[in-house]
XYZ file of C-alpha atoms in Angstrom:
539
model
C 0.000 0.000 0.000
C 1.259 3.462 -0.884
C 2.481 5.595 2.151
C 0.839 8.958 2.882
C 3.294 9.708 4.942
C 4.076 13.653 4.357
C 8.016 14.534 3.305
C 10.563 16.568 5.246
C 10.018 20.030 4.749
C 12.290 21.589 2.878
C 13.510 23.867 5.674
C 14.247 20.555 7.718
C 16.123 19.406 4.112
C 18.229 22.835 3.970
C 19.222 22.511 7.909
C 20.556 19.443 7.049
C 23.005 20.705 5.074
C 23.286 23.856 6.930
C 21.912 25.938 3.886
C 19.516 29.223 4.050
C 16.129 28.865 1.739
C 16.058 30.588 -1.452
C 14.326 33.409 -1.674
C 11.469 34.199 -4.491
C 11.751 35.715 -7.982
C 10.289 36.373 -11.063
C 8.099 33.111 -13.585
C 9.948 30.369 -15.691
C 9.496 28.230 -18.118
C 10.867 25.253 -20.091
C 13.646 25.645 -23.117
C 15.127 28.620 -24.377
C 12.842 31.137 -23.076
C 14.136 29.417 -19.406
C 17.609 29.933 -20.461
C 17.610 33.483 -21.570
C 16.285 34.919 -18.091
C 19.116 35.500 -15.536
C 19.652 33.773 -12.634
C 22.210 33.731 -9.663
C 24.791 31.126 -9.054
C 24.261 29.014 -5.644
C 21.158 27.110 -4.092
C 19.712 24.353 -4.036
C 17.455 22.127 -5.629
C 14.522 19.527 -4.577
C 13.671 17.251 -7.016
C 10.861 14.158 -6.318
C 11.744 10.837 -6.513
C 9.284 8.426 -6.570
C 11.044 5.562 -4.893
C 14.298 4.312 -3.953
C 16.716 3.148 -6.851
C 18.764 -0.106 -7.104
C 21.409 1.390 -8.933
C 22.247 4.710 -9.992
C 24.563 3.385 -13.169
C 22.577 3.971 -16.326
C 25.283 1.522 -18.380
C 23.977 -1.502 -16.631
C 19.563 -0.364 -16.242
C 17.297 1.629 -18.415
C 15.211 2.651 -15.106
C 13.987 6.045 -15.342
C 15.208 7.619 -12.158
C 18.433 5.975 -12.272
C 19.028 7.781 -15.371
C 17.981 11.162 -14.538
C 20.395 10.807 -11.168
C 23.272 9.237 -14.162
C 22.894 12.605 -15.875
C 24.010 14.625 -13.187
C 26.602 12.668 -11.608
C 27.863 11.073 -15.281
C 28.247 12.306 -18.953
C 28.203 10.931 -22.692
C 30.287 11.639 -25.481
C 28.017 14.341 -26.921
C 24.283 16.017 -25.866
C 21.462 17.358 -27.604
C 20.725 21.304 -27.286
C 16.639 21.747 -26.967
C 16.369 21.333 -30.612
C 17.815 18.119 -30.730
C 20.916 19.043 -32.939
C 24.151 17.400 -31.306
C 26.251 18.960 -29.427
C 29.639 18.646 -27.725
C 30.125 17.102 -24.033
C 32.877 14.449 -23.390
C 33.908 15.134 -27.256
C 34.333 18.745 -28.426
C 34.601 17.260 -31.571
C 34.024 14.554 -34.298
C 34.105 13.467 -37.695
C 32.389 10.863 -39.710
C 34.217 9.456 -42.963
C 31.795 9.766 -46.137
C 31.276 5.824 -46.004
C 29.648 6.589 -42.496
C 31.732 3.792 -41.501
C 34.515 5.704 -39.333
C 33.573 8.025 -36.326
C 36.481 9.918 -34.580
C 35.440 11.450 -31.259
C 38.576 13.999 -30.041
C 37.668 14.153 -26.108
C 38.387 17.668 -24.343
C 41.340 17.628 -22.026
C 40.760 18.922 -18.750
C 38.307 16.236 -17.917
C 38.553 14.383 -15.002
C 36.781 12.044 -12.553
C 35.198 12.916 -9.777
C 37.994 11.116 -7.164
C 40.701 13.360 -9.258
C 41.967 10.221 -11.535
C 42.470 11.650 -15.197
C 39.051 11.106 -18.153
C 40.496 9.177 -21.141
C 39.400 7.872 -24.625
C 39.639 4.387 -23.057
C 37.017 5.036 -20.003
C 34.985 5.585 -23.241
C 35.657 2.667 -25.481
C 36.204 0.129 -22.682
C 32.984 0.969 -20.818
C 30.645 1.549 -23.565
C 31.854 -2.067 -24.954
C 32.043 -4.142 -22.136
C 29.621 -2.595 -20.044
C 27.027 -0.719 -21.554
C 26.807 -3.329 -24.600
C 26.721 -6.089 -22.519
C 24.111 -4.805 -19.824
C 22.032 -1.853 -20.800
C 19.028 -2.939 -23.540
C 18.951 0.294 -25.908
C 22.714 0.391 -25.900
C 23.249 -3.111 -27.088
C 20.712 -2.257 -30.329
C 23.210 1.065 -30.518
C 26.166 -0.520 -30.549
C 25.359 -3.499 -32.988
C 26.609 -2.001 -36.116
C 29.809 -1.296 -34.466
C 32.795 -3.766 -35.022
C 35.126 -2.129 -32.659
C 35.942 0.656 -30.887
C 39.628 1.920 -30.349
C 41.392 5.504 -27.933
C 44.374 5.533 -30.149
C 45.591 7.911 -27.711
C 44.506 9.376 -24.502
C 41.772 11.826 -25.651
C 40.882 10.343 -29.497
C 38.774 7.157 -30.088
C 37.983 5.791 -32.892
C 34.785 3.666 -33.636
C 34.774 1.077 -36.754
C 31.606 -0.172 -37.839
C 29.981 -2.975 -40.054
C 27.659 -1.295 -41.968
C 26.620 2.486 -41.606
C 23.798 3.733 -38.967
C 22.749 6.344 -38.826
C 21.240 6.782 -35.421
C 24.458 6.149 -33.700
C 25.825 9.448 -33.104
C 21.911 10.823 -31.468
C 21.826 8.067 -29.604
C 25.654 8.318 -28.107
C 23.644 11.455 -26.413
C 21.037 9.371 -24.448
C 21.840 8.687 -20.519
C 20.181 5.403 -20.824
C 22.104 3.740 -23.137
C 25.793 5.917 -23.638
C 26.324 6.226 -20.426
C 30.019 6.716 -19.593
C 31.810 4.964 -16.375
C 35.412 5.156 -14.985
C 37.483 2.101 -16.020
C 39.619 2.264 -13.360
C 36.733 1.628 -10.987
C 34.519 -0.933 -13.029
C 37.708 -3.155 -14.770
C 37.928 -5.278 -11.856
C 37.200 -8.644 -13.414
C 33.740 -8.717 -11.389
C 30.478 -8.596 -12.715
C 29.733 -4.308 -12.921
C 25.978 -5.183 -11.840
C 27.635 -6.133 -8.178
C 29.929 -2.955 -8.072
C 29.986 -1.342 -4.857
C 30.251 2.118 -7.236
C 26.507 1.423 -8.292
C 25.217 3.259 -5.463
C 28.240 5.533 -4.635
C 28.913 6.864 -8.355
C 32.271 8.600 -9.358
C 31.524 10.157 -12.588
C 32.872 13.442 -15.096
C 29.266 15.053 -14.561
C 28.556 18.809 -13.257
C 27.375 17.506 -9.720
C 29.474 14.779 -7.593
C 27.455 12.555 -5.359
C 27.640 12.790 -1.640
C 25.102 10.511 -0.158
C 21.896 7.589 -0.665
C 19.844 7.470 2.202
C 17.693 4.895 1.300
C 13.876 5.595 1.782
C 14.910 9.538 2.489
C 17.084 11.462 -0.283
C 19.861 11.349 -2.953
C 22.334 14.070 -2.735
C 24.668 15.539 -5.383
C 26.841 18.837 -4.710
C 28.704 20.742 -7.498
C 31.539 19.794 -9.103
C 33.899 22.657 -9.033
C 36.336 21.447 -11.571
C 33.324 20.460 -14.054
C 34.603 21.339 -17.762
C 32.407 23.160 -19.454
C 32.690 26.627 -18.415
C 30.906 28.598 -15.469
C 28.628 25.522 -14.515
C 26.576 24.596 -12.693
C 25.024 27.693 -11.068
C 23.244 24.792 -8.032
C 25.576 24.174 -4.788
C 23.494 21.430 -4.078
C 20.791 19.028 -5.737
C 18.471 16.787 -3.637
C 16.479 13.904 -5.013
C 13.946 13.394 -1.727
C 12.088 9.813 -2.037
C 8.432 10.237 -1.617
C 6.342 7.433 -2.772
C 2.539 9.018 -2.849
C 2.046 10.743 -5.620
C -0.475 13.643 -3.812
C 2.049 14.373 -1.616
C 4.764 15.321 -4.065
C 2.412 18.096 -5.444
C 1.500 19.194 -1.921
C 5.344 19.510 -1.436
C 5.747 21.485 -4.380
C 3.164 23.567 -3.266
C 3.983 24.472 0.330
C 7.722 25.076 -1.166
C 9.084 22.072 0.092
C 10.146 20.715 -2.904
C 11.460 22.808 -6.417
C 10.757 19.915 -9.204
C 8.819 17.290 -10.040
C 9.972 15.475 -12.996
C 7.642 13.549 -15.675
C 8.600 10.084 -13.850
C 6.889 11.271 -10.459
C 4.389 13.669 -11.929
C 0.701 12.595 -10.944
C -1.789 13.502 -13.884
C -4.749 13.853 -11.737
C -2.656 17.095 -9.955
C -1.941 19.020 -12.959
C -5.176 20.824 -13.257
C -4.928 21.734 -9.813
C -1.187 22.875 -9.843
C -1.699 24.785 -12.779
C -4.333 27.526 -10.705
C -1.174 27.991 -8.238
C 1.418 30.665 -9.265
C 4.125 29.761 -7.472
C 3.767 26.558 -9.699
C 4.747 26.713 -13.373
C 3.226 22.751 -15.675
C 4.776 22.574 -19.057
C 3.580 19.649 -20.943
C 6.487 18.310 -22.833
C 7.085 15.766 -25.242
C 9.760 13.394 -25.566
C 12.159 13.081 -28.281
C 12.536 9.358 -27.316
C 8.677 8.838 -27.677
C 7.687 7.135 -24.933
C 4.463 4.700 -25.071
C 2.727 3.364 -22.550
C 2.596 -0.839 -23.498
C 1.974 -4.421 -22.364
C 4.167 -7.678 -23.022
C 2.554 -10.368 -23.312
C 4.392 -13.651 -22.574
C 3.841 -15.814 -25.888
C 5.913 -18.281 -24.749
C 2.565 -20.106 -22.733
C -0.623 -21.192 -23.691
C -3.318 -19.071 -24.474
C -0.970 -16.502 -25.297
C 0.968 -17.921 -27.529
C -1.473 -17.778 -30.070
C -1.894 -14.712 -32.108
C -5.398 -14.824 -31.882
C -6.132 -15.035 -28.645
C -3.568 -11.819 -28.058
C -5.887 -9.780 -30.848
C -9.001 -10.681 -29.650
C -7.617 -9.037 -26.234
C -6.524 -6.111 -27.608
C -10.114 -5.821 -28.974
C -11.628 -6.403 -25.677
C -9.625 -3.267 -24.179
C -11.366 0.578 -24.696
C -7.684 2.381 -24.979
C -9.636 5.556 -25.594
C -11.391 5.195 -22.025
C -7.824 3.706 -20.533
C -6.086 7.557 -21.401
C -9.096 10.023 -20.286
C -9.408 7.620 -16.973
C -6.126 6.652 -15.964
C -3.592 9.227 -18.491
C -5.765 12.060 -18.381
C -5.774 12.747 -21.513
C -2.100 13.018 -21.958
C -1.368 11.302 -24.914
C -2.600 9.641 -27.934
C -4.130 5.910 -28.129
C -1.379 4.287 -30.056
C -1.363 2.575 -33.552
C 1.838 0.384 -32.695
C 4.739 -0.123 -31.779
C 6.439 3.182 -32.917
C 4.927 6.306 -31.352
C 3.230 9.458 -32.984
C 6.165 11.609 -31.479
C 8.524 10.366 -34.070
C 6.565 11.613 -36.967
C 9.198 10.566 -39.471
C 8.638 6.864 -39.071
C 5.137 6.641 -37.548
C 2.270 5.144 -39.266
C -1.281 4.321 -38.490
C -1.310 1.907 -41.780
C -1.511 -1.221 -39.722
C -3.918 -3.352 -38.379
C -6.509 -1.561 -35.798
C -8.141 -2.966 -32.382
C -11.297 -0.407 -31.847
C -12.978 -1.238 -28.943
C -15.126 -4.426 -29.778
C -15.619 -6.778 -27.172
C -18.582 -8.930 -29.217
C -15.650 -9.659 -31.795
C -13.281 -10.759 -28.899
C -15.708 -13.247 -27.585
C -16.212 -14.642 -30.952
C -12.591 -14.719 -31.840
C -11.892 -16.611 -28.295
C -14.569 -19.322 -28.991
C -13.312 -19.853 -32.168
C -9.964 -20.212 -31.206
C -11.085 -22.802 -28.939
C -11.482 -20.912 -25.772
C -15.372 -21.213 -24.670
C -16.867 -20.147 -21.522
C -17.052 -22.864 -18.744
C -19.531 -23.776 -16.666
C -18.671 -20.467 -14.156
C -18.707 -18.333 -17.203
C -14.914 -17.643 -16.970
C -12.191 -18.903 -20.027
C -9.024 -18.856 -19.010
C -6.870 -16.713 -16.335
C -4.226 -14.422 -16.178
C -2.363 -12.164 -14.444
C -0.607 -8.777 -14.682
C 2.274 -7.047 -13.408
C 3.330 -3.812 -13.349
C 5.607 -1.226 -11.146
C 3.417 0.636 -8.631
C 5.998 3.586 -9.561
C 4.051 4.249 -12.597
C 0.850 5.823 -11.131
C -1.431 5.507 -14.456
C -0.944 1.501 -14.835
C -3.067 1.073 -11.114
C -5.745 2.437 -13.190
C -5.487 0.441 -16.306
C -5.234 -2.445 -14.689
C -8.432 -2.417 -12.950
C -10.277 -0.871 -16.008
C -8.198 -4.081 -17.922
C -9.698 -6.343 -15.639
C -13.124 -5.396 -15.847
C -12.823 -5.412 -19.653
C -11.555 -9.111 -19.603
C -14.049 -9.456 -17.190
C -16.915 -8.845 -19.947
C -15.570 -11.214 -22.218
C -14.752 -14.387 -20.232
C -11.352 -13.744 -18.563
C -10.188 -13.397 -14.869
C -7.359 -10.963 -14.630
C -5.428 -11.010 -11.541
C -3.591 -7.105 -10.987
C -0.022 -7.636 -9.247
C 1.202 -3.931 -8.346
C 4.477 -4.618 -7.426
C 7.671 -2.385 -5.752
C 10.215 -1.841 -8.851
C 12.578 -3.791 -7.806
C 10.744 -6.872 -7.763
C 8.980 -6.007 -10.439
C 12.213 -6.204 -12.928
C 13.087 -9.108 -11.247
C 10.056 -11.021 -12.381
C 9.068 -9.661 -15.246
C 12.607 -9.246 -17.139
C 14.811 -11.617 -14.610
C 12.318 -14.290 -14.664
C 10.181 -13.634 -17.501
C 7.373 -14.921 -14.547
C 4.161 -12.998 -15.971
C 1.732 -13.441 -18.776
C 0.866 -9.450 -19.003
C 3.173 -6.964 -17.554
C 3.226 -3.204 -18.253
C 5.300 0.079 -17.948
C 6.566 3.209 -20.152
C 9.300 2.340 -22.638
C 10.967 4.677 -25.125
C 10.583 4.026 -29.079
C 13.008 6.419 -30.208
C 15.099 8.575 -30.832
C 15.047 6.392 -33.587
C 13.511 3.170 -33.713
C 16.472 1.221 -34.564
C 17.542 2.701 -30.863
C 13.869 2.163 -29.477
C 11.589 0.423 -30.743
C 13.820 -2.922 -32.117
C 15.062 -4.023 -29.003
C 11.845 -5.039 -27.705
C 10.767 -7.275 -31.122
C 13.945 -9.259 -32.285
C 14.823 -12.512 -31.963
C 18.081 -11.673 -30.183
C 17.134 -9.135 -28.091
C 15.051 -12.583 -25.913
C 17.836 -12.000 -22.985
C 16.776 -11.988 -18.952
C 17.788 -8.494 -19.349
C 15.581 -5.324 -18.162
C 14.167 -3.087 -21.379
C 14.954 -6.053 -23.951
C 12.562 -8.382 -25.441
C 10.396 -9.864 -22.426
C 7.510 -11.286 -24.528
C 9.870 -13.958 -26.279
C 8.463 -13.186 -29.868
C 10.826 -13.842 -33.011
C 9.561 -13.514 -36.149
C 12.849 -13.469 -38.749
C 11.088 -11.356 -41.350
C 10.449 -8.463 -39.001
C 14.404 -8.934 -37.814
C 15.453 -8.530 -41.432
C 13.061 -5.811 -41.945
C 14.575 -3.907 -38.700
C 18.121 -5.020 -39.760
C 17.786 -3.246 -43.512
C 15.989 -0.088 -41.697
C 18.918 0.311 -39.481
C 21.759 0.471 -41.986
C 19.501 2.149 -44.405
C 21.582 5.602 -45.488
C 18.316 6.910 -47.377
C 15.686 7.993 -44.936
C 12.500 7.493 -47.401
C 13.663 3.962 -47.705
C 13.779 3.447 -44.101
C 9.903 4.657 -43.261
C 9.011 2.084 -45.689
C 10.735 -0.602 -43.795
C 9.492 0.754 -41.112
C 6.176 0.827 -42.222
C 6.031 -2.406 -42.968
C 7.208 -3.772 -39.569
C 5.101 -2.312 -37.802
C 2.148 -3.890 -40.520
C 3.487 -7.735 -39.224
C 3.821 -6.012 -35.507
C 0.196 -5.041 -35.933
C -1.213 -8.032 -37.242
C 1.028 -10.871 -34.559
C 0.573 -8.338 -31.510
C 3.093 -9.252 -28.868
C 2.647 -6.775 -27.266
C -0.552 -4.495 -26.568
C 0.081 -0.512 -27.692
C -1.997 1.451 -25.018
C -1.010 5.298 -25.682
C 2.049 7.629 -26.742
C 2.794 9.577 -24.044
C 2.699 13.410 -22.888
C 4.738 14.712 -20.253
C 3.371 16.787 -17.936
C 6.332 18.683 -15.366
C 6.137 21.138 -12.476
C 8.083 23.336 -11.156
C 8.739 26.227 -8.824
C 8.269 29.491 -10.809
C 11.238 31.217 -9.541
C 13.333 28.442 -11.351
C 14.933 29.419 -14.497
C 17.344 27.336 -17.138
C 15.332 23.139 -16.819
C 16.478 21.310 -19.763
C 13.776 21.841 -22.671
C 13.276 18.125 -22.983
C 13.597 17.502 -19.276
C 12.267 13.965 -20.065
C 15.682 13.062 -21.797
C 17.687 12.525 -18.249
C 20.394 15.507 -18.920
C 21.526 17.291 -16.299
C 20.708 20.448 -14.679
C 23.867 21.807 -14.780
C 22.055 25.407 -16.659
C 19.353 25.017 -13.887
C 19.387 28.291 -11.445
C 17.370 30.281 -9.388
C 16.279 33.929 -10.585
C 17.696 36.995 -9.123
């Protein structure tokens, strides 16, 4: 059961590190209007958390929070500005050979860890390899064009690759998969998922972490010798742990908290927040297209038949799923790459309108009648009960199987034993969370559908479906240099996707942030996990 248990206040928070509240300014908002206003160097900052982490090491887990802690503490090779054009981080610079099959990263050269030991080109090329390929789901799709990477000295490296791919150099930006690690800590001949550094991270990022206390607060302070110039303005950033979502937006209110990011923001509070002016809601969208979706285990009987899965989907009002339990915030999806990456979306492939009659006739004939207590066949679901809209769809998702013959057992579950059973284990016939499908779906999207991608890994393929002719299709989109030749492919995967279901599409996402209004300089996409290291409070 969720606590209601009210958080520290953030007067209690500041006393504990012996700081003095900041005072009030003028309104914010996101991107570059935030980044133009001026703001004063110093401060600190209260961001919710909506639960304790297991790691904070976004090489080794694609969880959400972990990430957006990885992006203050860590780096990556590049970022992307609030446009989403590239930009330099780790590398100031780079160049790609015409055949797109060299990239040369030339690292800057003040850079250095957190615990003083010098940055190099091989932190890069030996973590992203052996850690990040290994252990993190996006970043072994990333990486699989690659043949080798190389530091031919201490600040170049050089990465060699099979075939050219295009989405390699957005997605070196993303803190979920390109996250970069010190080799001197993590080349110890151990497993990296059992590295005492998971939870005590030494990183290159503009904040250096200080303390976990689980079940109370993450705390970062500023990295004076960060190297990009004259950041960050924060002294101090404080990711407090408080599980009900009501409470975060009563925290916000009363000042006792400055941020609350998409990951912890409760839909049914944004109406209210948005009457409060201290409070500032921008609703922004994600340029890794995030959908809200179910795998389905095909591995077992019933669900290993195709039409059993579609005549589920069919049983399931998705339009009454995102005004109930989304709000509103999204759009019911048409499969398994989101309307937020426009370029490669399409609505072309088979639909699932709400049609429960046609479900019940599809299950009989697929040799599922009613019994004798009216019920079919059983099942269960399993979700995080971190992700505050899937309580909701799984009780509307019960009483829709419910009309048609099927018992649905719900199984809300903390997130840690949630990943262990549904990606560890692969113990669930339905389980459900927020995944991205982009930046590009050979980043997104594949990982969850090919054949190889079936590993007891968390954010890889969980539902155990392999079809070869959607791999090829995937495997030609990915090297694909012309970009009208890749929507077709595209296209056309997500036609077979459609039409075999494994997995059901419930909505692309919108996400919904708040803020204090005297805060100035969030990231424009603060759903991508960078850091805050332009974040500041106004004068």
């Amino acid at each position: 059961m969720t606590s209601h248990r009210l958080p520290a206040s953030r007067r209690q928070i500041l006393a504990m590190f012996g700081l003095a509240a900041v005072g009030a300014g003028a309104t914010s908002a996101l991107s570059g209007e935030a980044h133009a206003q001026a703001g004063k160097k110093g401060g600190t900052m209260v961001v919710a958390l909506p639960g304790d982490v297991e790691v904070i090491n976004s090489s080794i887990t694609t969880d959400i929070s972990s990430s957006n802690m990885c992006g203050q503490v860590y780096s990556t090779i590049v970022r992307l500005d609030d446009d989403g054009n590239v930009q330099p981080y780790l590398a100031k610079q780079w160049e790609i050979s015409p055949d797109g099959l060299t990239y040369t990263f030339r690292f800057f050269e003040n850079v250095t860890w957190h615990d003083g030991k010098p940055f190099t080109a091989e932190d890069v090329t030996w973590g992203l390899w052996n850690v990040n390929r290994k252990y993190n789901g996006p970043a072994s799709g990333l990486f699989e064009a690659v043949e080798s990477m190389t530091a031919t000295d201490k600040h170049t490296a050089v990465f060699k690759l099979k075939y050219p791919y295009p989405p390699l150099l957005r997605g070196l930006a993303y803190f979920n998969s390109s996250t970069i690690i010190p080799k001197h800590i993590f080349d110890t001949g151990e497993d990296p998922r059992k590295n005492p550094a998971n939870l005590k991270p030494v990183g290159t990022g503009p904040f250096v972490f200080q303390e976990y206390r689980k079940g109370s607060h993450v705390t970062f302070v500023r990295n004076p010798k960060f190297h990009l110039e004259n950041r960050p303005y924060l002294d101090r950033l404080v990711f407090q742990v408080i599980p009900n979502e009501a409470a975060r937006a009563l925290a916000l209110e009363k000042g006792d908290i400055d941020f609350i990011p998409y990951y912890s923001m409760s839909l049914a509070e944004v109406e209210r927040l948005r009457g409060n002016p201290k409070v500032k809601i921008a609703i922004a969208k994600r340029q890794i297209a995030g959908e809200y979706m179910v795998f389905i285990n095909t591995r077992n009987a019933p669900l290993n038949k195709k039409e059993v899965r579609q005549a589920l989907f069919y049983a399931m009002n998705r339009d009454e799923m995102l005004a109930k339990a989304g709000f509103g915030f999204g759009k019911v999806s048409a499969g398994p790459i989101s309307s937020e990456q426009p370029i490669f979306y399409t609505a072309d492939g088979r639909t699932y309108p709400y049609d429960p009659a046609r479900a019940e006739k599809m299950l009989d004939e697929a040799g599922f009648p009613r019994g004798a207590s009216g019920n079919r066949f059983s099942l269960r679901v399993s979700f995080s009960q971190s992700e505050g809209p899937l309580n909701n769809v799984a009780r509307l998702m019960r009483a829709y199987f419910a009309k048609i013959g099927v018992d649905l057992k719900v199984m809300g579950m903390d997130p840690s034993a949630w990943r262990d059973s549904a990606f560890r284990n692969w113990d669930f016939d339905l389980t459900m969370g927020t995944y991205a499908t982009g930046p590009d779906p050979a980043i997104g999207a594949e990982t969850f559908y090919i054949c190889k991608r079936i590993e007891k890994i968390p954010g890889r393929n969980a539902s155990g479906y392999c079809n070869p002719k959607v791999d090829e299709l995937f495997a030609a989109a990915g090297q694909e240099l012309d970009e009208k030749k890749r929507v077709v492919l595209y296209h056309e995967a997500t036609r077979i996707l459609t039409e075999d279901v494994p997995h059901f599409w419930l909505w692309d996402r919108y996400y919904p942030v708040a803020f204090n209004a005297n805060l100035t300089g969030l990231p424009g996409d603060p759903t991508g996990y960078g850091p805050f290291d332009q974040t500041r409070w106004i004068k």
